[in-house]
Tab-separated table of C-alpha atoms in Angstrom:
chain	number	residue	atom	x	y	z
H	259	MET	CA	-6.540	-6.431	-23.076
H	260	LEU	CA	-5.095	-3.198	-21.655
H	261	GLY	CA	-7.340	-0.720	-19.917
H	262	ARG	CA	-10.899	-1.642	-19.097
H	263	ALA	CA	-10.622	-5.426	-19.335
H	264	ALA	CA	-7.368	-5.580	-17.348
H	265	ASN	CA	-8.914	-3.332	-14.729
H	266	GLY	CA	-11.983	-5.572	-14.489
H	267	VAL	CA	-10.301	-8.924	-13.880
H	268	TYR	CA	-7.674	-7.377	-11.598
H	269	TRP	CA	-10.221	-5.729	-9.306
H	270	MET	CA	-12.661	-8.621	-9.473
H	271	SER	CA	-9.958	-10.831	-7.972
H	272	ARG	CA	-8.786	-8.235	-5.451
H	273	TYR	CA	-12.274	-7.677	-4.073
H	274	LEU	CA	-13.035	-11.400	-3.826
H	275	GLU	CA	-9.745	-12.024	-2.016
H	276	ARG	CA	-10.398	-9.071	0.299
H	277	ALA	CA	-13.899	-10.338	1.124
H	278	GLU	CA	-12.569	-13.807	1.954
H	279	ASN	CA	-9.759	-12.386	4.093
H	280	THR	CA	-12.240	-10.166	5.948
H	281	ALA	CA	-14.481	-13.146	6.655
H	282	ARG	CA	-11.558	-15.020	8.202
H	283	LEU	CA	-10.694	-11.979	10.292
H	284	ILE	CA	-14.249	-11.695	11.633
H	285	ASP	CA	-14.329	-15.413	12.395
H	286	VAL	CA	-11.140	-15.185	14.441
H	287	GLY	CA	-12.305	-12.023	16.200
H	288	PHE	CA	-15.586	-13.672	17.104
H	289	HIS	CA	-13.905	-16.714	18.642
H	290	LEU	CA	-11.356	-14.620	20.540
H	291	ALA	CA	-14.116	-12.393	21.878
H	292	LEU	CA	-16.030	-15.444	23.073
H	293	THR	CA	-13.033	-16.478	25.159
H	294	GLY	CA	-12.445	-12.967	26.494
H	295	SER	CA	-12.325	-12.753	30.261
H	296	SER	CA	-14.183	-9.447	30.406
H	297	LYS	CA	-16.349	-7.128	28.348
H	298	ASP	CA	-13.379	-4.794	27.907
H	299	SER	CA	-11.209	-7.578	26.487
H	300	GLN	CA	-13.997	-8.550	24.087
H	301	HIS	CA	-14.322	-4.961	22.910
H	302	ASP	CA	-10.545	-4.741	22.499
H	303	GLU	CA	-10.644	-7.748	20.189
H	304	TRP	CA	-13.354	-6.216	18.007
H	305	ARG	CA	-11.413	-2.953	17.937
H	306	SER	CA	-8.420	-4.977	16.733
H	307	VAL	CA	-10.523	-6.499	13.939
H	308	LEU	CA	-11.571	-3.043	12.778
H	309	THR	CA	-7.984	-1.810	12.937
H	310	THR	CA	-6.700	-4.710	10.861
H	311	ALA	CA	-9.470	-4.175	8.303
H	312	GLY	CA	-8.568	-0.482	8.074
H	313	LEU	CA	-12.030	0.589	9.242
H	314	ILE	CA	-11.413	1.831	12.767
H	315	ASP	CA	-11.514	5.577	12.010
H	316	ASP	CA	-14.712	5.379	9.952
H	317	TYR	CA	-16.357	3.175	12.566
H	318	GLU	CA	-15.467	5.445	15.483
H	319	ALA	CA	-16.839	8.424	13.571
H	320	ILE	CA	-20.358	6.991	13.908
H	321	HIS	CA	-20.164	4.440	16.763
H	322	SER	CA	-18.756	4.514	20.287
H	323	ASP	CA	-19.608	0.946	21.290
H	324	PHE	CA	-17.654	-2.153	20.237
H	325	SER	CA	-20.189	-4.893	20.821
H	326	GLY	CA	-19.753	-7.901	18.562
H	327	PRO	CA	-23.010	-7.752	16.555
H	328	GLN	CA	-22.623	-4.030	15.922
H	329	VAL	CA	-19.037	-4.430	14.719
H	330	PHE	CA	-19.497	-7.465	12.490
H	331	ASN	CA	-22.682	-6.066	10.938
H	332	TYR	CA	-20.818	-2.842	10.194
H	333	ILE	CA	-18.040	-4.794	8.490
H	334	LEU	CA	-20.366	-7.170	6.664
H	335	ARG	CA	-23.310	-5.090	5.494
H	336	ASP	CA	-23.596	-1.527	6.826
H	337	LYS	CA	-24.680	0.962	4.150
H	338	ASP	CA	-22.537	3.601	5.889
H	339	ASN	CA	-19.469	1.460	5.228
H	340	PRO	CA	-18.300	1.576	1.585
H	341	GLY	CA	-15.720	-1.062	2.492
H	342	SER	CA	-18.267	-3.615	3.703
H	343	VAL	CA	-18.070	-7.209	2.529
H	344	LEU	CA	-21.405	-6.753	0.746
H	345	SER	CA	-19.904	-3.834	-1.169
H	346	MET	CA	-16.808	-5.891	-2.020
H	347	ILE	CA	-18.941	-8.689	-3.473
H	348	GLU	CA	-20.983	-6.178	-5.449
H	349	TYR	CA	-17.813	-4.542	-6.797
H	350	ALA	CA	-16.413	-7.963	-7.755
H	351	ARG	CA	-19.597	-8.876	-9.578
H	352	THR	CA	-19.735	-5.501	-11.367
H	353	ASN	CA	-16.153	-5.916	-12.563
H	354	ALA	CA	-16.859	-9.494	-13.679
H	355	ARG	CA	-19.842	-8.269	-15.687
H	356	VAL	CA	-17.678	-5.633	-17.386
H	357	VAL	CA	-15.266	-8.348	-18.580
H	358	ARG	CA	-17.980	-10.939	-19.196
H	359	THR	CA	-16.615	-11.782	-22.662
H	360	SER	CA	-13.060	-12.228	-21.328
H	361	ILE	CA	-13.850	-14.798	-18.633
H	362	THR	CA	-15.378	-18.261	-18.894
H	363	ASN	CA	-18.987	-19.081	-18.099
H	364	SER	CA	-17.806	-20.971	-15.022
H	365	VAL	CA	-16.027	-17.919	-13.616
H	366	TRP	CA	-18.984	-15.633	-14.287
H	367	GLU	CA	-21.525	-18.073	-12.845
H	368	ALA	CA	-19.490	-18.631	-9.664
H	369	THR	CA	-19.143	-14.871	-9.163
H	370	ASN	CA	-22.769	-14.088	-9.948
H	371	GLU	CA	-24.191	-16.918	-7.844
H	372	GLY	CA	-21.991	-15.881	-4.928
H	373	TRP	CA	-23.284	-12.325	-5.227
H	374	MET	CA	-26.921	-13.502	-5.292
H	375	THR	CA	-26.462	-15.754	-2.277
H	376	LEU	CA	-24.652	-13.141	-0.191
H	377	SER	CA	-26.991	-10.317	-1.208
H	378	GLU	CA	-29.857	-12.364	0.204
H	379	MET	CA	-28.002	-13.395	3.371
H	380	LEU	CA	-26.842	-9.838	4.080
H	381	SER	CA	-30.182	-8.168	3.309
H	382	ARG	CA	-30.986	-8.313	7.028
H	383	PRO	CA	-28.918	-8.006	10.216
H	384	VAL	CA	-26.595	-10.918	10.941
H	385	ARG	CA	-26.897	-12.512	14.371
H	386	GLU	CA	-24.349	-14.497	16.316
H	387	THR	CA	-26.389	-17.627	15.651
H	388	ASN	CA	-25.995	-17.409	11.857
H	389	LEU	CA	-22.664	-15.569	11.655
H	390	GLY	CA	-20.796	-18.806	10.957
H	391	GLU	CA	-23.099	-19.629	8.037
H	392	VAL	CA	-22.566	-16.185	6.506
H	393	LEU	CA	-18.785	-16.326	6.863
H	394	THR	CA	-18.697	-19.801	5.325
H	395	ALA	CA	-20.689	-18.541	2.335
H	396	ILE	CA	-18.237	-15.672	1.816
H	397	ARG	CA	-15.242	-17.998	1.911
H	398	ARG	CA	-17.007	-20.472	-0.361
H	399	THR	CA	-17.620	-17.791	-2.989
H	400	GLY	CA	-13.928	-16.933	-3.145
H	401	THR	CA	-12.978	-20.606	-3.312
H	402	LEU	CA	-15.446	-21.394	-6.126
H	403	VAL	CA	-14.378	-18.437	-8.264
H	404	ARG	CA	-10.720	-19.250	-7.730
H	405	GLY	CA	-11.373	-22.884	-8.648
H	406	ALA	CA	-13.220	-21.835	-11.809
H	407	LEU	CA	-10.334	-19.580	-12.790
H	408	GLU	CA	-7.761	-22.321	-12.217
H	409	GLY	CA	-9.826	-24.984	-13.926
H	410	THR	CA	-11.254	-23.232	-16.984
H	411	MET	CA	-9.220	-20.136	-17.922
H	412	LEU	CA	-6.525	-19.976	-20.575
H	413	ARG	CA	-3.122	-19.090	-19.150
H	414	ASN	CA	-3.105	-15.713	-20.890
H	415	GLU	CA	-3.094	-12.065	-19.834
H	416	VAL	CA	-6.621	-12.351	-18.366
H	417	PHE	CA	-5.491	-15.104	-16.039
H	418	ASN	CA	-2.282	-13.237	-15.177
H	419	PHE	CA	-4.086	-10.008	-14.265
H	420	SER	CA	-6.527	-11.973	-12.147
H	421	ARG	CA	-3.771	-13.745	-10.219
H	422	ILE	CA	-1.803	-10.518	-9.800
H	423	GLY	CA	-4.866	-8.938	-8.184
H	424	THR	CA	-5.250	-11.924	-5.861
H	425	PHE	CA	-1.647	-11.969	-4.666
H	426	ILE	CA	-1.289	-8.185	-4.270
H	427	GLU	CA	-4.322	-8.299	-1.982
H	428	ARG	CA	-3.199	-11.442	-0.163
H	429	ALA	CA	0.306	-10.141	0.537
H	430	ASP	CA	-1.086	-6.899	1.936
H	431	ASN	CA	-3.591	-8.792	4.102
H	432	THR	CA	-1.062	-11.198	5.619
H	433	ALA	CA	1.320	-8.346	6.446
H	434	ARG	CA	-1.421	-6.268	8.088
H	435	ILE	CA	-2.752	-9.153	10.170
H	436	LEU	CA	0.715	-10.091	11.382
H	437	ASP	CA	1.543	-6.471	12.171
H	438	VAL	CA	-1.613	-5.830	14.206
H	439	LYS	CA	-2.066	-9.248	15.795
H	440	TYR	CA	1.546	-9.808	16.762
H	441	TYR	CA	1.532	-6.854	19.125
H	442	VAL	CA	-1.995	-7.479	20.350
H	443	LEU	CA	-0.919	-10.939	21.467
H	444	LEU	CA	2.610	-10.043	22.504
H	445	PRO	CA	2.767	-6.395	23.620
H	446	SER	CA	6.240	-6.645	25.093
H	447	ASN	CA	9.327	-6.313	22.909
H	448	ALA	CA	11.050	-8.867	25.160
H	449	TRP	CA	9.279	-11.785	23.550
H	450	VAL	CA	11.991	-14.380	24.032
H	451	GLY	CA	10.873	-16.983	26.562
H	452	SER	CA	7.385	-15.505	26.973
H	453	ASN	CA	4.617	-17.857	28.001
H	454	LEU	CA	1.656	-17.342	25.699
H	455	ASP	CA	-1.554	-19.210	25.492
H	456	ASN	CA	-1.423	-21.525	22.463
H	457	GLN	CA	-5.021	-20.752	21.647
H	458	GLN	CA	-4.165	-17.104	21.016
H	459	TRP	CA	-1.379	-17.992	18.606
H	460	ASP	CA	-3.650	-20.529	16.950
H	461	THR	CA	-6.185	-17.810	16.236
H	462	LEU	CA	-3.492	-15.673	14.607
H	463	LEU	CA	-2.681	-18.570	12.287
H	464	ARG	CA	-6.368	-19.259	11.673
H	465	SER	CA	-6.836	-15.683	10.456
H	466	VAL	CA	-4.667	-16.590	7.454
H	467	ALA	CA	-5.833	-20.222	7.229
H	468	GLY	CA	-2.391	-21.379	8.346
H	469	ASN	CA	-2.942	-23.233	11.613
H	470	ARG	CA	-2.942	-26.743	10.131
H	471	ALA	CA	0.007	-26.102	7.820
H	472	PHE	CA	2.057	-24.582	10.643
H	473	SER	CA	1.265	-27.542	12.884
H	474	TRP	CA	2.479	-29.971	10.213
H	475	LEU	CA	5.792	-28.140	9.920
H	476	ASN	CA	6.350	-27.494	13.641
H	477	ALA	CA	4.839	-30.508	15.382
H	478	GLY	CA	2.203	-28.321	17.016
H	479	ALA	CA	4.680	-26.158	18.951
H	480	MET	CA	3.738	-22.460	19.106
H	481	ASP	CA	6.662	-20.048	19.021
H	482	PRO	CA	6.568	-16.329	18.092
H	483	ARG	CA	9.754	-16.451	16.029
H	484	GLU	CA	8.636	-19.512	14.048
H	485	ILE	CA	5.181	-18.069	13.420
H	486	ALA	CA	6.734	-14.891	12.035
H	487	ARG	CA	9.142	-16.903	9.897
H	488	PHE	CA	6.285	-19.100	8.620
H	489	LEU	CA	4.054	-16.176	7.635
H	490	ILE	CA	6.857	-14.157	6.072
H	491	LEU	CA	9.469	-16.525	4.644
H	492	ASP	CA	7.960	-19.995	4.148
H	493	GLY	CA	7.733	-20.547	0.391
H	494	GLN	CA	5.453	-23.581	0.850
H	495	PHE	CA	2.624	-21.658	2.523
H	496	PRO	CA	0.340	-20.002	-0.070
H	497	ARG	CA	-0.372	-16.947	2.089
H	498	SER	CA	3.187	-16.175	3.161
H	499	LEU	CA	4.790	-12.958	1.950
H	500	VAL	CA	7.495	-14.829	0.037
H	501	PHE	CA	4.959	-17.085	-1.692
H	502	CYS	CA	2.788	-14.118	-2.739
H	503	TYR	CA	5.745	-12.253	-4.196
H	504	GLU	CA	6.935	-15.356	-6.047
H	505	LYS	CA	3.509	-15.757	-7.654
H	506	LEU	CA	3.459	-12.056	-8.505
H	507	ARG	CA	6.849	-12.455	-10.171
H	508	SER	CA	5.614	-15.427	-12.197
H	509	ASN	CA	2.438	-13.721	-13.411
H	510	MET	CA	4.204	-10.430	-14.104
H	511	ALA	CA	6.713	-12.426	-16.188
H	512	GLY	CA	3.742	-13.820	-18.095
H	513	LEU	CA	2.584	-10.290	-18.907
H	514	ALA	CA	6.075	-9.300	-20.045
H	515	LYS	CA	6.144	-12.302	-22.375
H	516	GLU	CA	2.633	-11.535	-23.651
H	517	TYR	CA	3.361	-7.881	-24.416
H	518	GLY	CA	7.027	-8.178	-25.285
H	519	CYS	CA	8.375	-5.812	-22.636
H	520	GLU	CA	8.701	-5.168	-18.930
H	521	THR	CA	7.344	-2.120	-17.094
H	522	SER	CA	8.292	-0.103	-14.026
H	523	ALA	CA	6.207	-2.491	-11.900
H	524	HIS	CA	8.509	-5.357	-12.909
H	525	GLU	CA	11.545	-3.458	-11.652
H	526	ILE	CA	9.927	-2.481	-8.343
H	527	LEU	CA	8.785	-6.069	-7.756
H	528	ARG	CA	12.200	-7.474	-8.642
H	529	GLU	CA	13.971	-5.192	-6.156
H	530	ALA	CA	11.439	-5.909	-3.381
H	531	GLY	CA	11.471	-9.659	-4.025
H	532	THR	CA	15.267	-9.848	-4.034
H	533	ARG	CA	15.450	-8.007	-0.726
H	534	LEU	CA	12.802	-10.254	0.823
H	535	HIS	CA	14.570	-13.441	-0.258
H	536	GLN	CA	17.856	-12.231	1.222
H	537	LEU	CA	16.423	-11.804	4.719
H	538	ASP	CA	16.136	-14.333	7.514
H	539	VAL	CA	13.931	-14.048	10.571
H	540	GLU	CA	16.821	-12.841	12.775
H	541	GLN	CA	17.478	-9.920	10.455
H	542	ILE	CA	13.783	-9.064	10.402
H	543	PHE	CA	13.634	-8.909	14.197
H	544	ASP	CA	16.882	-6.929	14.321
H	545	GLN	CA	15.295	-4.385	11.994
H	546	GLY	CA	12.060	-4.478	13.982
H	547	LEU	CA	9.078	-6.561	12.926
H	548	HIS	CA	6.702	-3.603	12.819
H	549	GLU	CA	9.130	-1.540	10.753
H	550	PHE	CA	9.719	-4.425	8.344
H	551	LEU	CA	5.992	-5.023	7.863
H	552	GLN	CA	5.232	-1.340	7.376
H	553	ASP	CA	7.958	-1.165	4.719
H	554	PHE	CA	6.548	-4.286	3.072
H	555	ILE	CA	2.997	-2.887	2.996
H	556	THR	CA	4.269	0.391	1.514
H	557	LYS	CA	6.255	-1.448	-1.166
H	558	THR	CA	3.323	-3.746	-2.033
H	559	ASN	CA	1.053	-0.737	-2.453
H	560	GLU	CA	3.713	0.872	-4.641
H	561	ILE	CA	3.750	-2.225	-6.845
H	562	GLY	CA	-0.045	-2.073	-7.115
H	563	ARG	CA	0.026	1.595	-8.120
H	564	ALA	CA	2.753	0.923	-10.688
H	565	ILE	CA	0.720	-1.916	-12.224
H	566	ALA	CA	-2.330	0.351	-12.469
H	567	ALA	CA	-0.285	3.110	-14.107
H	568	ASP	CA	1.695	0.831	-16.433
H	569	TYR	CA	-1.377	-0.993	-17.705
H	570	ARG	CA	-3.617	2.080	-17.635
H	571	PHE	CA	-6.364	1.164	-15.223
H	572	THR	CA	-7.720	2.483	-11.923
H	573	GLU	CA	-9.899	1.250	-9.061
């Protein structure tokens, strides 16, 4: 399983998760821009979307305007953007084809059909009128592949590598969104007692599909501290940092059992997970939320590099 096959299922899952996360980010950016009080505020929101997606420098190298259609078409389908959603789906499908004999027919068919659907939808410029349909199709592809994996795959190293790819990507995404969006919505460090529009906080939660879950746990009350705690430390929420690391630990343990030994990635993950579980939200704010999240992103990337080195695969 080591090498090419591990690489294939790992990156297939990472790219599908990244595409789904990007679709959610665009959806939130679109709705925030619609409620913007001025053209400048709308452009600021689209700039924020590009920043969160890690595309701002490449975009500004070729564009000076931040109009909605130009930005979301760049993110979704622009040939000048190697990190476009269309490219992600193509990469996922290519990796799935490489490991065709290691995944079930259901997983392959869900991946391939998603690629065919999105290739057709993104073959021409996306307009505001059909943006919602495109974003729904992207999210649906990720959901169908994930469902096929959960429902048809043996719980072996193939499944473990796939889930590791998913949760590495998801942890990184949640941390980046919280880091960028927290200070977009709350620029002042003196956040205690601030009066914020609930709709803005709701969009932050929507970007990680957490608005309904947060409402269930907090009776609909929006509070910066509780939102940070929810997205970082709530072990019930499947996109929180703690949840992602716990799933990484479980699947990495599965690999150790399969191969009879642990690797350097196991040790790095164990240290990072122990530190994360020992923190509470007060300690995180005392350290500085931005500093904590930057450290978390760095450590998550280190875990990803260690996995690639230990199991001998690359992007």
